Amino acid sequence: MKSQKIINNRSFLFLTLFSFLLGLVCLKTFKKVDVDDIKISGSELFSQDDVVNNSSLKFPIRLIFIETNFLEKDLKQNLSLKNISVIKQIFPFGLKIEINTRTPVAYAERTINDEKILGFIDKDGIFIDKDNADEKSLSKHAIQVFGWEEEFKKILSEVLNAQENYEYELVKITFSPNGFLTVEEKDLKTIFLGFNPNLIKYQLLIINNLKNELKKNNFSEKIDNIDLTDPNKPKIKVFKP
């Protein structure tokens, strides 16, 4: 009887403790998350205020009402992040945010409502606002990109990544408002590539071949521009003495 009583007392204590903790958890989920309750890791570029100002949520907000998927989507898009993870925590209370930033590989300029916005481009062709990028690893002689639009990011990524395997050295990439692509190479000068993104791999191969031929033959002519809009019929214009 005595042992049974001890067991009953322990069960009662356990249930009491469990009920207390469950109640505490419930209370915590209804507590409001404020700016100071946001903990950021993975990057020193962003502050708690950046999280609040780039979210559609209105802080302070009760923990239970925070939909982490929507918050992640907001921050990833508005801060040009590569990846982000948002976790709701009870102990310690608040939001734990792990940030993975994009690495800039080129300088960039885009236009929004007739206003020029300065920033950078990563290897995926994604535009990064100037305030949202760590430019320490970016060379002063990095490629410059003008006229960036969301629709151009795939072809831009193709151009940027191809440089790793080819001999040419691009210094400028320009998209006109209607999408006409022009690049500038250190020795080959201005190269017109046109509108067709399906031709870009072939066009880049031709640029590489032309660069190699230039090295081999020591062209005396000074190249003005090269038209590769039809890569099967390249046209080279040179300055006449």
JSON list of C-alpha atoms in Angstrom, two decimals:
[
{"chain": "A", "resi": 1, "resn": "MET", "atom": "CA", "xyz": [0.00, 0.00, 0.00]},
{"chain": "A", "resi": 2, "resn": "LYS", "atom": "CA", "xyz": [2.83, 2.33, 0.89]},
{"chain": "A", "resi": 3, "resn": "SER", "atom": "CA", "xyz": [4.64, 1.76, -2.43]},
{"chain": "A", "resi": 4, "resn": "GLN", "atom": "CA", "xyz": [1.37, 2.30, -4.30]},
{"chain": "A", "resi": 5, "resn": "LYS", "atom": "CA", "xyz": [0.89, 5.59, -2.47]},
{"chain": "A", "resi": 6, "resn": "ILE", "atom": "CA", "xyz": [4.41, 6.70, -3.46]},
{"chain": "A", "resi": 7, "resn": "ILE", "atom": "CA", "xyz": [3.70, 5.84, -7.08]},
{"chain": "A", "resi": 8, "resn": "ASN", "atom": "CA", "xyz": [0.42, 7.78, -6.94]},
{"chain": "A", "resi": 9, "resn": "ASN", "atom": "CA", "xyz": [2.21, 10.81, -5.43]},
{"chain": "A", "resi": 10, "resn": "ARG", "atom": "CA", "xyz": [4.88, 10.71, -8.12]},
{"chain": "A", "resi": 11, "resn": "SER", "atom": "CA", "xyz": [2.25, 10.46, -10.84]},
{"chain": "A", "resi": 12, "resn": "PHE", "atom": "CA", "xyz": [0.41, 13.42, -9.36]},
{"chain": "A", "resi": 13, "resn": "LEU", "atom": "CA", "xyz": [3.61, 15.48, -9.22]},
{"chain": "A", "resi": 14, "resn": "PHE", "atom": "CA", "xyz": [4.47, 14.56, -12.78]},
{"chain": "A", "resi": 15, "resn": "LEU", "atom": "CA", "xyz": [1.00, 15.51, -14.04]},
{"chain": "A", "resi": 16, "resn": "THR", "atom": "CA", "xyz": [1.12, 18.75, -12.08]},
{"chain": "A", "resi": 17, "resn": "LEU", "atom": "CA", "xyz": [4.54, 19.62, -13.50]},
{"chain": "A", "resi": 18, "resn": "PHE", "atom": "CA", "xyz": [3.46, 18.63, -17.01]},
{"chain": "A", "resi": 19, "resn": "SER", "atom": "CA", "xyz": [0.32, 20.77, -16.75]},
{"chain": "A", "resi": 20, "resn": "PHE", "atom": "CA", "xyz": [2.38, 23.69, -15.48]},
{"chain": "A", "resi": 21, "resn": "LEU", "atom": "CA", "xyz": [4.87, 23.43, -18.33]},
{"chain": "A", "resi": 22, "resn": "LEU", "atom": "CA", "xyz": [2.10, 23.01, -20.89]},
{"chain": "A", "resi": 23, "resn": "GLY", "atom": "CA", "xyz": [0.38, 26.10, -19.55]},
{"chain": "A", "resi": 24, "resn": "LEU", "atom": "CA", "xyz": [3.66, 28.01, -19.62]},
{"chain": "A", "resi": 25, "resn": "VAL", "atom": "CA", "xyz": [4.25, 27.02, -23.25]},
{"chain": "A", "resi": 26, "resn": "CYS", "atom": "CA", "xyz": [0.73, 28.11, -24.17]},
{"chain": "A", "resi": 27, "resn": "LEU", "atom": "CA", "xyz": [1.25, 31.43, -22.46]},
{"chain": "A", "resi": 28, "resn": "LYS", "atom": "CA", "xyz": [4.58, 31.91, -24.22]},
{"chain": "A", "resi": 29, "resn": "THR", "atom": "CA", "xyz": [3.06, 31.30, -27.66]},
{"chain": "A", "resi": 30, "resn": "PHE", "atom": "CA", "xyz": [0.64, 34.17, -27.03]},
{"chain": "A", "resi": 31, "resn": "LYS", "atom": "CA", "xyz": [3.44, 36.48, -25.92]},
{"chain": "A", "resi": 32, "resn": "LYS", "atom": "CA", "xyz": [4.34, 39.22, -28.40]},
{"chain": "A", "resi": 33, "resn": "VAL", "atom": "CA", "xyz": [7.63, 39.05, -30.27]},
{"chain": "A", "resi": 34, "resn": "ASP", "atom": "CA", "xyz": [9.39, 42.42, -30.27]},
{"chain": "A", "resi": 35, "resn": "VAL", "atom": "CA", "xyz": [12.53, 43.60, -32.06]},
{"chain": "A", "resi": 36, "resn": "ASP", "atom": "CA", "xyz": [14.76, 42.54, -29.16]},
{"chain": "A", "resi": 37, "resn": "ASP", "atom": "CA", "xyz": [13.40, 38.99, -29.37]},
{"chain": "A", "resi": 38, "resn": "ILE", "atom": "CA", "xyz": [14.88, 38.46, -32.85]},
{"chain": "A", "resi": 39, "resn": "LYS", "atom": "CA", "xyz": [18.24, 36.67, -32.92]},
{"chain": "A", "resi": 40, "resn": "ILE", "atom": "CA", "xyz": [20.20, 36.71, -36.22]},
{"chain": "A", "resi": 41, "resn": "SER", "atom": "CA", "xyz": [23.10, 34.45, -37.18]},
{"chain": "A", "resi": 42, "resn": "GLY", "atom": "CA", "xyz": [25.07, 33.73, -40.36]},
{"chain": "A", "resi": 43, "resn": "SER", "atom": "CA", "xyz": [25.66, 37.36, -41.37]},
{"chain": "A", "resi": 44, "resn": "GLU", "atom": "CA", "xyz": [26.66, 40.64, -39.77]},
{"chain": "A", "resi": 45, "resn": "LEU", "atom": "CA", "xyz": [25.15, 42.66, -42.61]},
{"chain": "A", "resi": 46, "resn": "PHE", "atom": "CA", "xyz": [21.62, 42.64, -41.26]},
{"chain": "A", "resi": 47, "resn": "SER", "atom": "CA", "xyz": [20.13, 43.94, -38.03]},
{"chain": "A", "resi": 48, "resn": "GLN", "atom": "CA", "xyz": [16.92, 43.23, -36.18]},
{"chain": "A", "resi": 49, "resn": "ASP", "atom": "CA", "xyz": [15.48, 46.43, -37.68]},
{"chain": "A", "resi": 50, "resn": "ASP", "atom": "CA", "xyz": [16.26, 45.14, -41.19]},
{"chain": "A", "resi": 51, "resn": "VAL", "atom": "CA", "xyz": [14.14, 42.05, -40.44]},
{"chain": "A", "resi": 52, "resn": "VAL", "atom": "CA", "xyz": [11.24, 44.17, -39.16]},
{"chain": "A", "resi": 53, "resn": "ASN", "atom": "CA", "xyz": [11.41, 46.75, -41.97]},
{"chain": "A", "resi": 54, "resn": "ASN", "atom": "CA", "xyz": [11.57, 44.14, -44.75]},
{"chain": "A", "resi": 55, "resn": "SER", "atom": "CA", "xyz": [8.70, 42.00, -43.52]},
{"chain": "A", "resi": 56, "resn": "SER", "atom": "CA", "xyz": [4.97, 42.35, -44.17]},
{"chain": "A", "resi": 57, "resn": "LEU", "atom": "CA", "xyz": [4.40, 41.46, -40.50]},
{"chain": "A", "resi": 58, "resn": "LYS", "atom": "CA", "xyz": [3.67, 44.25, -38.02]},
{"chain": "A", "resi": 59, "resn": "PHE", "atom": "CA", "xyz": [5.88, 43.92, -34.96]},
{"chain": "A", "resi": 60, "resn": "PRO", "atom": "CA", "xyz": [5.32, 43.40, -32.09]},
{"chain": "A", "resi": 61, "resn": "ILE", "atom": "CA", "xyz": [3.27, 40.33, -33.02]},
{"chain": "A", "resi": 62, "resn": "ARG", "atom": "CA", "xyz": [2.21, 37.29, -31.02]},
{"chain": "A", "resi": 63, "resn": "LEU", "atom": "CA", "xyz": [4.50, 34.31, -31.60]},
{"chain": "A", "resi": 64, "resn": "ILE", "atom": "CA", "xyz": [1.60, 32.00, -32.44]},
{"chain": "A", "resi": 65, "resn": "PHE", "atom": "CA", "xyz": [0.53, 34.25, -35.34]},
{"chain": "A", "resi": 66, "resn": "ILE", "atom": "CA", "xyz": [3.92, 34.29, -37.08]},
{"chain": "A", "resi": 67, "resn": "GLU", "atom": "CA", "xyz": [3.92, 32.16, -40.23]},
{"chain": "A", "resi": 68, "resn": "THR", "atom": "CA", "xyz": [7.58, 31.39, -40.74]},
{"chain": "A", "resi": 69, "resn": "ASN", "atom": "CA", "xyz": [7.17, 30.40, -44.41]},
{"chain": "A", "resi": 70, "resn": "PHE", "atom": "CA", "xyz": [5.76, 33.81, -45.32]},
{"chain": "A", "resi": 71, "resn": "LEU", "atom": "CA", "xyz": [8.39, 35.62, -43.26]},
{"chain": "A", "resi": 72, "resn": "GLU", "atom": "CA", "xyz": [11.17, 33.65, -44.97]},
{"chain": "A", "resi": 73, "resn": "LYS", "atom": "CA", "xyz": [9.71, 34.51, -48.39]},
{"chain": "A", "resi": 74, "resn": "ASP", "atom": "CA", "xyz": [9.52, 38.22, -47.54]},
{"chain": "A", "resi": 75, "resn": "LEU", "atom": "CA", "xyz": [13.07, 38.45, -46.24]},
{"chain": "A", "resi": 76, "resn": "LYS", "atom": "CA", "xyz": [14.62, 36.30, -48.97]},
{"chain": "A", "resi": 77, "resn": "GLN", "atom": "CA", "xyz": [13.14, 38.50, -51.68]},
{"chain": "A", "resi": 78, "resn": "ASN", "atom": "CA", "xyz": [13.49, 41.92, -50.05]},
{"chain": "A", "resi": 79, "resn": "LEU", "atom": "CA", "xyz": [17.05, 41.38, -48.80]},
{"chain": "A", "resi": 80, "resn": "SER", "atom": "CA", "xyz": [18.26, 39.44, -51.89]},
{"chain": "A", "resi": 81, "resn": "LEU", "atom": "CA", "xyz": [19.26, 36.44, -49.78]},
{"chain": "A", "resi": 82, "resn": "LYS", "atom": "CA", "xyz": [20.43, 33.08, -51.06]},
{"chain": "A", "resi": 83, "resn": "ASN", "atom": "CA", "xyz": [18.66, 31.22, -48.28]},
{"chain": "A", "resi": 84, "resn": "ILE", "atom": "CA", "xyz": [17.05, 31.87, -44.91]},
{"chain": "A", "resi": 85, "resn": "SER", "atom": "CA", "xyz": [15.62, 29.84, -42.04]},
{"chain": "A", "resi": 86, "resn": "VAL", "atom": "CA", "xyz": [13.21, 31.24, -39.42]},
{"chain": "A", "resi": 87, "resn": "ILE", "atom": "CA", "xyz": [12.48, 29.21, -36.28]},
{"chain": "A", "resi": 88, "resn": "LYS", "atom": "CA", "xyz": [9.97, 30.08, -33.55]},
{"chain": "A", "resi": 89, "resn": "GLN", "atom": "CA", "xyz": [11.39, 29.46, -30.08]},
{"chain": "A", "resi": 90, "resn": "ILE", "atom": "CA", "xyz": [9.78, 29.17, -26.65]},
{"chain": "A", "resi": 91, "resn": "PHE", "atom": "CA", "xyz": [12.97, 28.78, -24.60]},
{"chain": "A", "resi": 92, "resn": "PRO", "atom": "CA", "xyz": [14.66, 31.17, -25.14]},
{"chain": "A", "resi": 93, "resn": "PHE", "atom": "CA", "xyz": [11.65, 33.11, -26.36]},
{"chain": "A", "resi": 94, "resn": "GLY", "atom": "CA", "xyz": [11.69, 34.74, -29.79]},
{"chain": "A", "resi": 95, "resn": "LEU", "atom": "CA", "xyz": [12.67, 34.18, -33.41]},
{"chain": "A", "resi": 96, "resn": "LYS", "atom": "CA", "xyz": [15.92, 32.51, -34.45]},
{"chain": "A", "resi": 97, "resn": "ILE", "atom": "CA", "xyz": [16.91, 33.59, -37.97]},
{"chain": "A", "resi": 98, "resn": "GLU", "atom": "CA", "xyz": [19.76, 31.94, -39.90]},
{"chain": "A", "resi": 99, "resn": "ILE", "atom": "CA", "xyz": [20.82, 33.96, -42.96]},
{"chain": "A", "resi": 100, "resn": "ASN", "atom": "CA", "xyz": [22.81, 32.83, -46.00]},
{"chain": "A", "resi": 101, "resn": "THR", "atom": "CA", "xyz": [23.82, 35.81, -48.15]},
{"chain": "A", "resi": 102, "resn": "ARG", "atom": "CA", "xyz": [24.65, 35.99, -51.86]},
{"chain": "A", "resi": 103, "resn": "THR", "atom": "CA", "xyz": [28.24, 36.59, -53.00]},
{"chain": "A", "resi": 104, "resn": "PRO", "atom": "CA", "xyz": [28.59, 39.47, -55.49]},
{"chain": "A", "resi": 105, "resn": "VAL", "atom": "CA", "xyz": [30.67, 38.82, -58.62]},
{"chain": "A", "resi": 106, "resn": "ALA", "atom": "CA", "xyz": [29.86, 41.97, -60.62]},
{"chain": "A", "resi": 107, "resn": "TYR", "atom": "CA", "xyz": [28.84, 45.59, -60.17]},
{"chain": "A", "resi": 108, "resn": "ALA", "atom": "CA", "xyz": [25.37, 46.40, -61.42]},
{"chain": "A", "resi": 109, "resn": "GLU", "atom": "CA", "xyz": [22.89, 49.11, -62.20]},
{"chain": "A", "resi": 110, "resn": "ARG", "atom": "CA", "xyz": [19.15, 48.82, -62.73]},
{"chain": "A", "resi": 111, "resn": "THR", "atom": "CA", "xyz": [16.36, 51.35, -63.28]},
{"chain": "A", "resi": 112, "resn": "ILE", "atom": "CA", "xyz": [13.12, 51.49, -61.31]},
{"chain": "A", "resi": 113, "resn": "ASN", "atom": "CA", "xyz": [10.60, 54.23, -62.12]},
{"chain": "A", "resi": 114, "resn": "ASP", "atom": "CA", "xyz": [13.31, 56.20, -63.96]},
{"chain": "A", "resi": 115, "resn": "GLU", "atom": "CA", "xyz": [15.58, 56.02, -60.91]},
{"chain": "A", "resi": 116, "resn": "LYS", "atom": "CA", "xyz": [18.98, 54.32, -61.20]},
{"chain": "A", "resi": 117, "resn": "ILE", "atom": "CA", "xyz": [19.65, 51.80, -58.44]},
{"chain": "A", "resi": 118, "resn": "LEU", "atom": "CA", "xyz": [23.24, 50.71, -57.73]},
{"chain": "A", "resi": 119, "resn": "GLY", "atom": "CA", "xyz": [24.03, 47.21, -56.57]},
{"chain": "A", "resi": 120, "resn": "PHE", "atom": "CA", "xyz": [25.70, 43.93, -57.47]},
{"chain": "A", "resi": 121, "resn": "ILE", "atom": "CA", "xyz": [25.08, 40.64, -59.29]},
{"chain": "A", "resi": 122, "resn": "ASP", "atom": "CA", "xyz": [25.83, 37.14, -58.02]},
{"chain": "A", "resi": 123, "resn": "LYS", "atom": "CA", "xyz": [26.71, 34.10, -60.16]},
{"chain": "A", "resi": 124, "resn": "ASP", "atom": "CA", "xyz": [23.00, 33.24, -60.52]},
{"chain": "A", "resi": 125, "resn": "GLY", "atom": "CA", "xyz": [22.31, 36.60, -62.17]},
{"chain": "A", "resi": 126, "resn": "ILE", "atom": "CA", "xyz": [20.40, 37.88, -59.13]},
{"chain": "A", "resi": 127, "resn": "PHE", "atom": "CA", "xyz": [20.49, 41.61, -58.40]},
{"chain": "A", "resi": 128, "resn": "ILE", "atom": "CA", "xyz": [21.60, 42.53, -54.87]},
{"chain": "A", "resi": 129, "resn": "ASP", "atom": "CA", "xyz": [20.90, 46.01, -53.49]},
{"chain": "A", "resi": 130, "resn": "LYS", "atom": "CA", "xyz": [24.06, 47.86, -52.49]},
{"chain": "A", "resi": 131, "resn": "ASP", "atom": "CA", "xyz": [23.12, 47.80, -48.78]},
{"chain": "A", "resi": 132, "resn": "ASN", "atom": "CA", "xyz": [22.49, 44.04, -48.83]},
{"chain": "A", "resi": 133, "resn": "ALA", "atom": "CA", "xyz": [25.86, 42.79, -50.07]},
{"chain": "A", "resi": 134, "resn": "ASP", "atom": "CA", "xyz": [29.32, 42.23, -48.68]},
{"chain": "A", "resi": 135, "resn": "GLU", "atom": "CA", "xyz": [31.57, 43.62, -51.42]},
{"chain": "A", "resi": 136, "resn": "LYS", "atom": "CA", "xyz": [34.90, 42.89, -49.70]},
{"chain": "A", "resi": 137, "resn": "SER", "atom": "CA", "xyz": [35.69, 39.98, -52.05]},
{"chain": "A", "resi": 138, "resn": "LEU", "atom": "CA", "xyz": [34.72, 41.95, -55.17]},
{"chain": "A", "resi": 139, "resn": "SER", "atom": "CA", "xyz": [37.57, 43.30, -57.30]},
{"chain": "A", "resi": 140, "resn": "LYS", "atom": "CA", "xyz": [37.53, 46.95, -58.35]},
{"chain": "A", "resi": 141, "resn": "HIS", "atom": "CA", "xyz": [37.97, 45.65, -61.91]},
{"chain": "A", "resi": 142, "resn": "ALA", "atom": "CA", "xyz": [34.97, 43.32, -61.75]},
{"chain": "A", "resi": 143, "resn": "ILE", "atom": "CA", "xyz": [32.46, 43.23, -64.62]},
{"chain": "A", "resi": 144, "resn": "GLN", "atom": "CA", "xyz": [29.89, 46.00, -64.77]},
{"chain": "A", "resi": 145, "resn": "VAL", "atom": "CA", "xyz": [26.29, 45.12, -65.62]},
{"chain": "A", "resi": 146, "resn": "PHE", "atom": "CA", "xyz": [23.81, 47.72, -66.90]},
{"chain": "A", "resi": 147, "resn": "GLY", "atom": "CA", "xyz": [20.07, 47.47, -67.50]},
{"chain": "A", "resi": 148, "resn": "TRP", "atom": "CA", "xyz": [19.38, 44.46, -65.26]},
{"chain": "A", "resi": 149, "resn": "GLU", "atom": "CA", "xyz": [15.83, 43.11, -65.22]},
{"chain": "A", "resi": 150, "resn": "GLU", "atom": "CA", "xyz": [14.41, 39.98, -63.60]},
{"chain": "A", "resi": 151, "resn": "GLU", "atom": "CA", "xyz": [13.84, 38.38, -67.00]},
{"chain": "A", "resi": 152, "resn": "PHE", "atom": "CA", "xyz": [17.56, 38.67, -67.88]},
{"chain": "A", "resi": 153, "resn": "LYS", "atom": "CA", "xyz": [18.98, 36.81, -64.87]},
{"chain": "A", "resi": 154, "resn": "LYS", "atom": "CA", "xyz": [19.21, 33.39, -66.58]},
{"chain": "A", "resi": 155, "resn": "ILE", "atom": "CA", "xyz": [21.14, 34.59, -69.63]},
{"chain": "A", "resi": 156, "resn": "LEU", "atom": "CA", "xyz": [23.28, 36.81, -67.41]},
{"chain": "A", "resi": 157, "resn": "SER", "atom": "CA", "xyz": [24.18, 33.80, -65.28]},
{"chain": "A", "resi": 158, "resn": "GLU", "atom": "CA", "xyz": [25.23, 31.93, -68.44]},
{"chain": "A", "resi": 159, "resn": "VAL", "atom": "CA", "xyz": [27.55, 34.78, -69.44]},
{"chain": "A", "resi": 160, "resn": "LEU", "atom": "CA", "xyz": [29.11, 35.20, -66.00]},
{"chain": "A", "resi": 161, "resn": "ASN", "atom": "CA", "xyz": [29.71, 31.49, -65.38]},
{"chain": "A", "resi": 162, "resn": "ALA", "atom": "CA", "xyz": [31.12, 30.82, -68.85]},
{"chain": "A", "resi": 163, "resn": "GLN", "atom": "CA", "xyz": [34.05, 33.12, -68.08]},
{"chain": "A", "resi": 164, "resn": "GLU", "atom": "CA", "xyz": [35.45, 30.54, -65.68]},
{"chain": "A", "resi": 165, "resn": "ASN", "atom": "CA", "xyz": [36.09, 28.11, -68.55]},
{"chain": "A", "resi": 166, "resn": "TYR", "atom": "CA", "xyz": [36.98, 30.52, -71.35]},
{"chain": "A", "resi": 167, "resn": "GLU", "atom": "CA", "xyz": [39.92, 32.78, -72.16]},
{"chain": "A", "resi": 168, "resn": "TYR", "atom": "CA", "xyz": [38.10, 36.04, -72.85]},
{"chain": "A", "resi": 169, "resn": "GLU", "atom": "CA", "xyz": [37.84, 38.85, -70.30]},
{"chain": "A", "resi": 170, "resn": "LEU", "atom": "CA", "xyz": [34.52, 40.70, -70.25]},
{"chain": "A", "resi": 171, "resn": "VAL", "atom": "CA", "xyz": [34.46, 44.16, -68.70]},
{"chain": "A", "resi": 172, "resn": "LYS", "atom": "CA", "xyz": [30.87, 45.22, -69.37]},
{"chain": "A", "resi": 173, "resn": "ILE", "atom": "CA", "xyz": [27.46, 43.62, -69.98]},
{"chain": "A", "resi": 174, "resn": "THR", "atom": "CA", "xyz": [24.58, 45.82, -71.13]},
{"chain": "A", "resi": 175, "resn": "PHE", "atom": "CA", "xyz": [20.89, 45.09, -71.68]},
{"chain": "A", "resi": 176, "resn": "SER", "atom": "CA", "xyz": [18.94, 47.74, -73.58]},
{"chain": "A", "resi": 177, "resn": "PRO", "atom": "CA", "xyz": [15.37, 48.53, -72.41]},
{"chain": "A", "resi": 178, "resn": "ASN", "atom": "CA", "xyz": [14.03, 46.19, -75.12]},
{"chain": "A", "resi": 179, "resn": "GLY", "atom": "CA", "xyz": [16.42, 43.37, -74.11]},
{"chain": "A", "resi": 180, "resn": "PHE", "atom": "CA", "xyz": [19.18, 43.68, -76.73]},
{"chain": "A", "resi": 181, "resn": "LEU", "atom": "CA", "xyz": [22.37, 42.25, -75.23]},
{"chain": "A", "resi": 182, "resn": "THR", "atom": "CA", "xyz": [25.79, 43.82, -75.79]},
{"chain": "A", "resi": 183, "resn": "VAL", "atom": "CA", "xyz": [29.04, 42.86, -74.09]},
{"chain": "A", "resi": 184, "resn": "GLU", "atom": "CA", "xyz": [32.46, 44.48, -74.05]},
{"chain": "A", "resi": 185, "resn": "GLU", "atom": "CA", "xyz": [35.63, 42.38, -74.01]},
{"chain": "A", "resi": 186, "resn": "LYS", "atom": "CA", "xyz": [39.03, 43.72, -73.03]},
{"chain": "A", "resi": 187, "resn": "ASP", "atom": "CA", "xyz": [40.62, 43.18, -76.48]},
{"chain": "A", "resi": 188, "resn": "LEU", "atom": "CA", "xyz": [37.69, 42.41, -78.77]},
{"chain": "A", "resi": 189, "resn": "LYS", "atom": "CA", "xyz": [35.86, 45.57, -77.72]},
{"chain": "A", "resi": 190, "resn": "THR", "atom": "CA", "xyz": [32.09, 45.86, -78.30]},
{"chain": "A", "resi": 191, "resn": "ILE", "atom": "CA", "xyz": [30.27, 42.64, -79.21]},
{"chain": "A", "resi": 192, "resn": "PHE", "atom": "CA", "xyz": [26.61, 42.65, -80.24]},
{"chain": "A", "resi": 193, "resn": "LEU", "atom": "CA", "xyz": [24.76, 39.49, -79.17]},
{"chain": "A", "resi": 194, "resn": "GLY", "atom": "CA", "xyz": [21.15, 40.51, -79.78]},
{"chain": "A", "resi": 195, "resn": "PHE", "atom": "CA", "xyz": [17.83, 39.24, -78.48]},
{"chain": "A", "resi": 196, "resn": "ASN", "atom": "CA", "xyz": [17.95, 35.44, -78.71]},
{"chain": "A", "resi": 197, "resn": "PRO", "atom": "CA", "xyz": [18.92, 33.79, -75.36]},
{"chain": "A", "resi": 198, "resn": "ASN", "atom": "CA", "xyz": [18.99, 30.36, -77.03]},
{"chain": "A", "resi": 199, "resn": "LEU", "atom": "CA", "xyz": [22.12, 31.38, -78.96]},
{"chain": "A", "resi": 200, "resn": "ILE", "atom": "CA", "xyz": [24.16, 32.55, -75.99]},
{"chain": "A", "resi": 201, "resn": "LYS", "atom": "CA", "xyz": [26.25, 29.39, -75.46]},
{"chain": "A", "resi": 202, "resn": "TYR", "atom": "CA", "xyz": [27.23, 29.27, -79.12]},
{"chain": "A", "resi": 203, "resn": "GLN", "atom": "CA", "xyz": [27.96, 33.01, -79.14]},
{"chain": "A", "resi": 204, "resn": "LEU", "atom": "CA", "xyz": [30.20, 32.74, -76.06]},
{"chain": "A", "resi": 205, "resn": "LEU", "atom": "CA", "xyz": [32.12, 29.89, -77.70]},
{"chain": "A", "resi": 206, "resn": "ILE", "atom": "CA", "xyz": [32.72, 32.06, -80.77]},
{"chain": "A", "resi": 207, "resn": "ILE", "atom": "CA", "xyz": [33.95, 34.93, -78.59]},
{"chain": "A", "resi": 208, "resn": "ASN", "atom": "CA", "xyz": [36.41, 32.55, -76.97]},
{"chain": "A", "resi": 209, "resn": "ASN", "atom": "CA", "xyz": [37.62, 31.28, -80.38]},
{"chain": "A", "resi": 210, "resn": "LEU", "atom": "CA", "xyz": [38.06, 34.83, -81.66]},
{"chain": "A", "resi": 211, "resn": "LYS", "atom": "CA", "xyz": [40.05, 35.74, -78.59]},
{"chain": "A", "resi": 212, "resn": "ASN", "atom": "CA", "xyz": [42.36, 32.76, -79.12]},
{"chain": "A", "resi": 213, "resn": "GLU", "atom": "CA", "xyz": [42.84, 33.66, -82.79]},
{"chain": "A", "resi": 214, "resn": "LEU", "atom": "CA", "xyz": [43.69, 37.21, -81.82]},
{"chain": "A", "resi": 215, "resn": "LYS", "atom": "CA", "xyz": [46.43, 35.94, -79.53]},
{"chain": "A", "resi": 216, "resn": "LYS", "atom": "CA", "xyz": [47.86, 33.58, -82.15]},
{"chain": "A", "resi": 217, "resn": "ASN", "atom": "CA", "xyz": [47.91, 35.95, -85.13]},
{"chain": "A", "resi": 218, "resn": "ASN", "atom": "CA", "xyz": [48.59, 39.29, -83.43]},
{"chain": "A", "resi": 219, "resn": "PHE", "atom": "CA", "xyz": [45.95, 41.13, -85.42]},
{"chain": "A", "resi": 220, "resn": "SER", "atom": "CA", "xyz": [47.30, 44.51, -86.45]},
{"chain": "A", "resi": 221, "resn": "GLU", "atom": "CA", "xyz": [43.84, 45.90, -87.11]},
{"chain": "A", "resi": 222, "resn": "LYS", "atom": "CA", "xyz": [42.19, 47.63, -84.20]},
{"chain": "A", "resi": 223, "resn": "ILE", "atom": "CA", "xyz": [38.77, 46.08, -83.71]},
{"chain": "A", "resi": 224, "resn": "ASP", "atom": "CA", "xyz": [35.87, 48.48, -83.40]},
{"chain": "A", "resi": 225, "resn": "ASN", "atom": "CA", "xyz": [33.05, 46.00, -82.84]},
{"chain": "A", "resi": 226, "resn": "ILE", "atom": "CA", "xyz": [31.89, 42.46, -83.59]},
{"chain": "A", "resi": 227, "resn": "ASP", "atom": "CA", "xyz": [28.36, 41.54, -84.60]},
{"chain": "A", "resi": 228, "resn": "LEU", "atom": "CA", "xyz": [27.36, 38.04, -83.44]},
{"chain": "A", "resi": 229, "resn": "THR", "atom": "CA", "xyz": [23.60, 38.48, -83.61]},
{"chain": "A", "resi": 230, "resn": "ASP", "atom": "CA", "xyz": [23.81, 35.76, -86.28]},
{"chain": "A", "resi": 231, "resn": "PRO", "atom": "CA", "xyz": [26.64, 33.61, -84.89]},
{"chain": "A", "resi": 232, "resn": "ASN", "atom": "CA", "xyz": [26.89, 31.67, -88.16]},
{"chain": "A", "resi": 233, "resn": "LYS", "atom": "CA", "xyz": [27.79, 34.90, -89.96]},
{"chain": "A", "resi": 234, "resn": "PRO", "atom": "CA", "xyz": [29.96, 36.94, -87.61]},
{"chain": "A", "resi": 235, "resn": "LYS", "atom": "CA", "xyz": [30.87, 40.45, -88.75]},
{"chain": "A", "resi": 236, "resn": "ILE", "atom": "CA", "xyz": [34.02, 42.17, -87.56]},
{"chain": "A", "resi": 237, "resn": "LYS", "atom": "CA", "xyz": [34.38, 45.91, -87.99]},
{"chain": "A", "resi": 238, "resn": "VAL", "atom": "CA", "xyz": [37.87, 47.41, -87.68]},
{"chain": "A", "resi": 239, "resn": "PHE", "atom": "CA", "xyz": [39.19, 50.96, -87.58]},
{"chain": "A", "resi": 240, "resn": "LYS", "atom": "CA", "xyz": [40.76, 51.94, -90.88]},
{"chain": "A", "resi": 241, "resn": "PRO", "atom": "CA", "xyz": [44.08, 53.74, -90.68]}
]
